Amino acid sequence: MTALKNDTFLRALLKQPVEYTPIWMMRQAGRYLPEYKATRARAGSFLDLCKNTELATEVTIQPLDRFDLDAAILFSDILTVPDAMGLGLYFAEGEGPKFERALQHEADIAKLQVPDIEKLQYVFDAVTSIRKALDGRVPLIGFSGSPFTLACYMVEGGSSKEFRTIKTMMYSRLDLLHKILDTNAQAVTAYLNAQIDAGAQAVQIFDTWGGVLSDAAFKEFSLKYIRQIVAGLKRESEGRRVPVIVFAKGGGLWLESMAEIGADALGLDWTCNIGEARRRVGEQVALQGNFDPFALFGTPESIRTEVARILADYGNGSGHVFNLGHGINQHADPEHAKILVDTVHKLSRQYHR
């Protein structure tokens, strides 16, 4: 693999000295970009786009050609793993992801197994292809959903507002939920390690729905299994450390507990003050975040003001990767995203002297 020309992102995750605060954006390859929409139209469907190595590579690179980003992230979906388990993933127009065979019966859960990793070869092919296309430009991030977040979709059969089905299982048949979560944790560990083998230089675990849990339930049904994954990940590849980022939307209540599971960095949503978060976690982990994605709907000046506030709240020194507090909205103005990226690079240098 080609040597990295810009490793600022990786060094910041490891709290090593950097010249400026690096930035990437969750969902940076997405529907807010006209070039992405054109490529997706050529692919025919979202899943076809994910499974087409050439087109997945193309859309991963698109935001880097438009913005001065410090990392690329694999174009894929968190639900590739349960799809490989045979649950029948499909995307209903305007309704998001759905599964043909939701896990709502004990007999189906008993049959659930870690999938043959070769069923996900299209993901690993994309990782290798993207690394080649990047040619050392910036690092490539691989990712997966957390065991609990995946379970939410697998049990509910798709997106949910109440999570009634999975929470009913949690409080009435926790043995069934633990079976799903343990299987998911084993699968995610193998999946992320295969991404690292294919060329991913950092990995992120997305716990999108961990924040809907009670304090006790988060620790038992989410954090326990993320810890299991982190402990099983390869942490060295190509002669350097592979940092692990854990992002739990709504996870601000549990930062101290999350900082102890062995990850290199924690992602923050926009509800946390990043300076206070830094004080709470100390030197254990780097922090990633945490610009409200909807702040991109403000004026150029308000975007710059919000960037300045977050940088000042974090303060001097390394260990901060600037990002959104969740994925960029499909209606965001790409020009406002450019203002965000350029402002982070310009204003952050004073904190790294």
Coordinates of C-alpha atoms in Angstrom, one line a residue:
M1 CA 0.0 0.0 0.0
T2 CA 1.1 3.6 -0.7
A3 CA 2.6 5.5 2.2
L4 CA 0.2 8.1 3.7
K5 CA 0.7 11.7 2.6
N6 CA -1.7 13.1 5.3
D7 CA -1.9 11.1 8.6
T8 CA -3.2 14.0 10.7
F9 CA -6.4 12.1 11.5
L10 CA -4.6 9.0 12.7
R11 CA -2.2 11.0 14.9
A12 CA -5.0 13.0 16.4
L13 CA -6.9 9.8 17.4
L14 CA -3.7 8.7 19.2
K15 CA -3.3 12.1 20.9
Q16 CA 0.0 12.7 19.0
P17 CA 1.0 16.3 18.1
V18 CA -0.7 17.7 14.9
E19 CA -0.5 21.0 13.2
Y20 CA -4.3 21.5 13.0
T21 CA -7.5 19.7 14.1
P22 CA -8.4 17.2 11.4
I23 CA -12.0 16.8 10.1
W24 CA -14.2 14.3 8.4
M25 CA -18.0 14.2 8.3
M26 CA -20.2 11.2 9.1
R27 CA -22.2 10.3 5.9
Q28 CA -19.9 12.6 3.9
A29 CA -20.6 10.5 0.8
G30 CA -24.3 11.0 0.5
R31 CA -27.4 12.6 -0.9
Y32 CA -26.5 16.2 -0.3
L33 CA -23.9 15.9 -3.1
P34 CA -25.3 16.1 -6.7
E35 CA -22.5 13.9 -7.9
Y36 CA -23.5 11.2 -5.4
K37 CA -27.1 11.3 -6.6
A38 CA -25.9 10.9 -10.2
T39 CA -23.8 7.8 -9.3
R40 CA -26.6 6.3 -7.3
A41 CA -28.9 6.7 -10.2
R42 CA -26.5 4.8 -12.4
A43 CA -26.2 2.0 -9.8
G44 CA -30.0 1.5 -9.8
S45 CA -30.5 1.1 -6.0
F46 CA -28.7 1.8 -2.7
L47 CA -27.8 -1.8 -2.2
D48 CA -26.6 -2.2 -5.8
L49 CA -24.3 0.8 -5.2
C50 CA -22.9 -0.7 -2.0
K51 CA -22.2 -4.0 -3.8
N52 CA -20.6 -2.4 -6.9
T53 CA -16.8 -2.1 -6.2
E54 CA -16.2 0.5 -8.8
L55 CA -19.2 2.7 -7.9
A56 CA -18.6 2.4 -4.1
T57 CA -15.1 3.5 -4.7
E58 CA -16.3 6.5 -6.8
V59 CA -18.7 7.8 -4.2
T60 CA -16.2 7.4 -1.3
I61 CA -13.8 9.6 -3.2
Q62 CA -16.3 12.2 -4.3
P63 CA -16.4 14.3 -1.1
L64 CA -12.6 14.3 -1.0
D65 CA -12.5 15.9 -4.5
R66 CA -14.9 18.6 -3.3
F67 CA -13.6 19.3 0.3
D68 CA -10.2 19.3 2.0
L69 CA -11.1 16.4 4.3
D70 CA -8.6 14.5 6.4
A71 CA -10.1 11.0 6.1
A72 CA -12.3 8.9 3.8
I73 CA -14.9 6.5 5.1
L74 CA -15.9 3.3 3.3
F75 CA -19.2 3.7 1.5
S76 CA -21.4 0.9 2.8
D77 CA -24.2 0.3 5.3
I78 CA -24.3 -0.9 8.9
L79 CA -26.9 -3.5 7.9
T80 CA -24.6 -5.6 5.7
V81 CA -23.9 -8.0 8.6
P82 CA -27.5 -8.9 9.3
D83 CA -28.1 -9.1 5.6
A84 CA -25.3 -11.7 5.4
M85 CA -27.1 -13.6 8.2
G86 CA -30.0 -14.2 5.8
L87 CA -32.6 -11.8 7.1
G88 CA -33.4 -10.3 3.7
L89 CA -32.4 -6.7 3.8
Y90 CA -34.2 -4.3 1.4
F91 CA -34.8 -0.6 1.2
A92 CA -38.4 0.6 0.8
E93 CA -38.7 3.9 -1.0
G94 CA -39.1 6.7 1.5
E95 CA -39.2 4.3 4.4
G96 CA -35.6 3.3 5.0
P97 CA -34.2 -0.2 5.6
K98 CA -36.4 -3.2 6.3
F99 CA -35.9 -7.0 6.8
E100 CA -38.1 -9.7 5.2
R101 CA -37.4 -12.0 8.2
A102 CA -37.3 -10.1 11.5
L103 CA -36.1 -11.9 14.6
Q104 CA -39.2 -12.1 16.7
H105 CA -39.6 -15.9 17.3
E106 CA -37.5 -18.1 19.6
A107 CA -36.9 -20.7 16.9
D108 CA -35.5 -18.1 14.5
I109 CA -33.2 -16.7 17.1
A110 CA -32.0 -20.2 18.0
K111 CA -30.9 -20.7 14.4
L112 CA -29.0 -17.3 14.2
Q113 CA -25.3 -17.8 13.4
V114 CA -22.3 -15.7 12.7
P115 CA -22.3 -15.5 8.9
D116 CA -19.7 -16.8 6.5
I117 CA -17.5 -13.8 6.2
E118 CA -17.1 -14.5 2.5
K119 CA -20.7 -13.3 2.0
L120 CA -19.3 -9.8 2.7
Q121 CA -16.4 -10.0 0.3
Y122 CA -17.9 -7.1 -1.7
V123 CA -17.3 -4.9 1.3
F124 CA -13.6 -6.0 1.6
D125 CA -13.2 -5.6 -2.2
A126 CA -14.4 -2.0 -1.9
V127 CA -12.0 -1.3 1.0
T128 CA -9.0 -2.5 -1.1
S129 CA -10.2 -0.6 -4.2
I130 CA -10.7 2.6 -2.2
R131 CA -7.2 2.3 -0.7
K132 CA -5.8 2.0 -4.2
A133 CA -7.8 5.0 -5.5
L134 CA -6.8 7.1 -2.5
D135 CA -3.1 6.5 -3.2
G136 CA -2.1 7.6 0.2
R137 CA -4.0 10.9 0.1
V138 CA -5.7 10.4 3.5
P139 CA -6.5 7.4 5.7
L140 CA -9.5 5.1 5.1
I141 CA -12.0 4.4 7.9
G142 CA -13.9 1.1 8.0
F143 CA -17.0 0.7 10.2
S144 CA -19.8 -1.4 11.5
G145 CA -22.9 -1.0 13.6
S146 CA -22.8 -2.0 17.2
P147 CA -24.4 -5.3 18.3
F148 CA -27.4 -3.5 20.0
T149 CA -28.0 -1.1 17.1
L150 CA -28.0 -4.0 14.6
A151 CA -30.3 -5.9 16.9
C152 CA -32.8 -3.0 16.9
Y153 CA -33.2 -3.4 13.1
M154 CA -33.1 -7.2 13.2
V155 CA -35.8 -7.5 15.9
E156 CA -38.0 -4.5 14.9
G157 CA -37.7 -5.5 11.2
G158 CA -36.6 -2.0 10.3
S159 CA -36.5 1.5 11.7
S160 CA -38.5 2.3 14.9
K161 CA -39.6 5.2 16.9
E162 CA -40.5 3.4 20.1
F163 CA -38.4 0.2 20.0
R164 CA -41.3 -1.6 21.6
T165 CA -40.5 -5.1 20.2
I166 CA -36.9 -5.2 21.2
K167 CA -37.5 -3.6 24.6
T168 CA -40.3 -6.1 25.2
M169 CA -37.8 -8.9 24.5
M170 CA -35.2 -7.1 26.8
Y171 CA -37.5 -7.1 29.8
S172 CA -39.3 -10.4 29.2
R173 CA -36.8 -12.7 27.4
L174 CA -33.4 -11.2 27.9
D175 CA -31.8 -14.7 27.1
L176 CA -33.0 -14.3 23.5
L177 CA -31.6 -10.8 23.2
H178 CA -28.3 -11.8 24.7
K179 CA -28.1 -14.6 22.1
I180 CA -28.6 -12.1 19.3
L181 CA -26.1 -9.6 20.8
D182 CA -23.4 -12.2 21.3
T183 CA -23.8 -13.5 17.7
N184 CA -23.7 -9.9 16.5
A185 CA -20.6 -9.1 18.5
Q186 CA -18.7 -12.1 17.1
A187 CA -19.8 -11.2 13.6
V188 CA -18.8 -7.5 13.9
T189 CA -15.4 -8.5 15.3
A190 CA -14.7 -10.7 12.3
Y191 CA -16.2 -8.1 9.9
L192 CA -14.0 -5.2 11.2
N193 CA -10.9 -7.4 11.3
A194 CA -11.5 -8.4 7.7
Q195 CA -11.8 -4.7 6.8
I196 CA -8.5 -4.0 8.5
D197 CA -6.9 -6.9 6.6
A198 CA -8.3 -5.4 3.3
G199 CA -6.8 -2.0 4.1
A200 CA -8.9 0.0 6.6
Q201 CA -6.6 2.2 8.7
A202 CA -9.1 3.1 11.4
V203 CA -12.5 1.7 12.3
Q204 CA -15.6 3.1 13.9
I205 CA -18.4 1.3 15.7
F206 CA -21.7 3.1 15.4
D207 CA -24.0 2.7 18.4
T208 CA -26.8 4.7 16.8
W209 CA -29.5 3.5 19.2
G210 CA -27.7 3.0 22.4
G211 CA -29.0 6.3 23.7
V212 CA -32.6 4.9 23.9
L213 CA -31.6 2.6 26.8
S214 CA -31.8 3.1 30.5
D215 CA -28.5 3.4 32.4
A216 CA -28.4 -0.2 33.5
A217 CA -29.6 -1.5 30.1
F218 CA -27.0 0.5 28.2
K219 CA -24.2 -1.2 30.2
E220 CA -25.7 -4.7 29.9
F221 CA -27.0 -4.7 26.4
S222 CA -24.7 -2.3 24.5
L223 CA -21.5 -1.4 26.2
K224 CA -20.7 -5.0 27.3
Y225 CA -20.7 -6.2 23.7
I226 CA -18.9 -3.2 22.3
R227 CA -16.1 -3.9 24.9
Q228 CA -16.1 -7.5 23.6
I229 CA -15.5 -6.3 20.0
V230 CA -12.8 -3.8 20.9
A231 CA -11.0 -6.6 22.8
G232 CA -11.0 -8.8 19.7
L233 CA -9.9 -6.3 17.1
K234 CA -6.5 -6.2 15.4
R235 CA -4.8 -3.0 16.5
E236 CA -1.7 -3.1 14.3
S237 CA -1.6 -3.2 10.5
E238 CA 1.0 -2.1 7.9
G239 CA 3.4 -1.2 10.7
R240 CA 1.2 1.2 12.6
R241 CA -1.7 1.2 15.1
V242 CA -5.3 1.0 13.8
P243 CA -7.3 3.3 16.0
V244 CA -10.8 2.3 17.1
I245 CA -13.6 5.0 17.5
V246 CA -16.8 4.2 19.4
F247 CA -19.7 6.6 18.6
A248 CA -22.9 6.3 20.7
K249 CA -25.6 8.7 19.8
G250 CA -27.1 9.9 23.1
G251 CA -24.2 8.4 24.9
G252 CA -23.1 11.5 26.8
L253 CA -24.3 10.0 30.1
W254 CA -21.8 7.2 29.9
L255 CA -18.6 8.8 28.7
E256 CA -16.6 7.6 31.7
S257 CA -17.7 4.0 31.3
M258 CA -17.1 4.2 27.5
A259 CA -13.6 5.6 28.0
E260 CA -12.6 2.4 29.9
I261 CA -13.5 -0.2 27.2
G262 CA -10.2 0.1 25.3
A263 CA -11.1 2.3 22.4
D264 CA -8.8 5.0 21.2
A265 CA -11.5 7.7 20.7
L266 CA -15.1 8.4 21.5
G267 CA -17.5 10.2 19.2
L268 CA -19.8 12.8 20.7
D269 CA -23.2 13.9 19.5
W270 CA -24.1 17.6 19.7
T271 CA -25.7 17.4 23.1
C272 CA -22.4 17.3 24.9
N273 CA -20.0 20.2 25.6
I274 CA -16.8 18.9 24.3
G275 CA -14.7 20.7 26.9
E276 CA -16.6 19.1 29.7
A277 CA -16.4 15.7 27.9
R278 CA -12.6 16.2 27.8
R279 CA -12.4 16.8 31.5
R280 CA -14.6 13.8 32.2
V281 CA -12.5 11.3 30.1
G282 CA -9.1 12.8 31.0
E283 CA -6.2 11.4 29.0
Q284 CA -7.8 8.0 28.3
V285 CA -9.3 8.7 24.9
A286 CA -9.4 11.2 22.1
L287 CA -12.7 12.8 21.2
Q288 CA -14.5 13.2 17.9
G289 CA -17.2 15.7 17.3
N290 CA -19.5 17.5 17.7
F291 CA -21.0 20.1 15.4
D292 CA -24.8 19.9 15.1
P293 CA -25.5 18.8 11.5
F294 CA -28.4 21.2 11.3
A295 CA -26.0 24.1 12.1
L296 CA -25.1 23.7 8.4
F297 CA -28.5 25.3 7.7
G298 CA -27.3 28.6 9.2
T299 CA -25.4 31.4 7.6
P300 CA -21.7 31.2 6.7
E301 CA -21.0 33.4 9.7
S302 CA -23.0 31.3 12.1
I303 CA -21.2 28.2 10.9
R304 CA -17.8 29.9 11.5
T305 CA -19.0 31.0 15.0
E306 CA -20.1 27.5 16.0
V307 CA -16.8 26.0 14.8
A308 CA -14.9 28.6 16.8
R309 CA -16.9 27.8 19.9
I310 CA -16.3 24.0 19.7
L311 CA -12.6 24.5 19.1
A312 CA -12.3 26.9 22.0
D313 CA -14.3 24.5 24.2
Y314 CA -11.9 21.6 23.5
G315 CA -8.9 23.9 24.0
N316 CA -5.2 23.4 23.3
G317 CA -3.5 20.2 22.3
S318 CA -4.2 17.1 20.2
G319 CA -6.8 14.5 20.7
H320 CA -9.7 16.2 18.9
V321 CA -11.0 15.1 15.5
F322 CA -13.7 17.5 14.3
N323 CA -16.9 15.9 13.0
L324 CA -20.6 16.3 13.0
G325 CA -22.6 15.0 16.0
H326 CA -24.4 12.6 13.5
G327 CA -24.6 12.2 9.8
I328 CA -24.9 15.2 7.4
N329 CA -28.5 15.9 6.4
Q330 CA -29.4 15.2 2.8
H331 CA -30.7 18.7 2.3
A332 CA -27.5 20.4 3.5
D333 CA -25.8 22.9 1.1
P334 CA -22.4 21.5 0.0
E335 CA -21.0 25.0 0.0
H336 CA -21.8 25.3 3.7
A337 CA -20.0 22.0 4.3
K338 CA -17.0 23.5 2.5
I339 CA -17.1 26.5 4.8
L340 CA -17.2 24.1 7.8
V341 CA -14.1 22.2 6.7
D342 CA -12.1 25.2 5.7
T343 CA -12.9 27.0 8.9
V344 CA -11.9 24.1 11.1
H345 CA -8.5 24.0 9.3
K346 CA -8.0 27.8 9.5
L347 CA -9.1 28.4 13.1
S348 CA -7.7 25.2 14.7
R349 CA -4.0 25.9 14.1
Q350 CA -3.8 28.3 17.0
Y351 CA -4.6 25.4 19.4
H352 CA -1.7 23.3 18.2
R353 CA 1.3 25.7 18.5

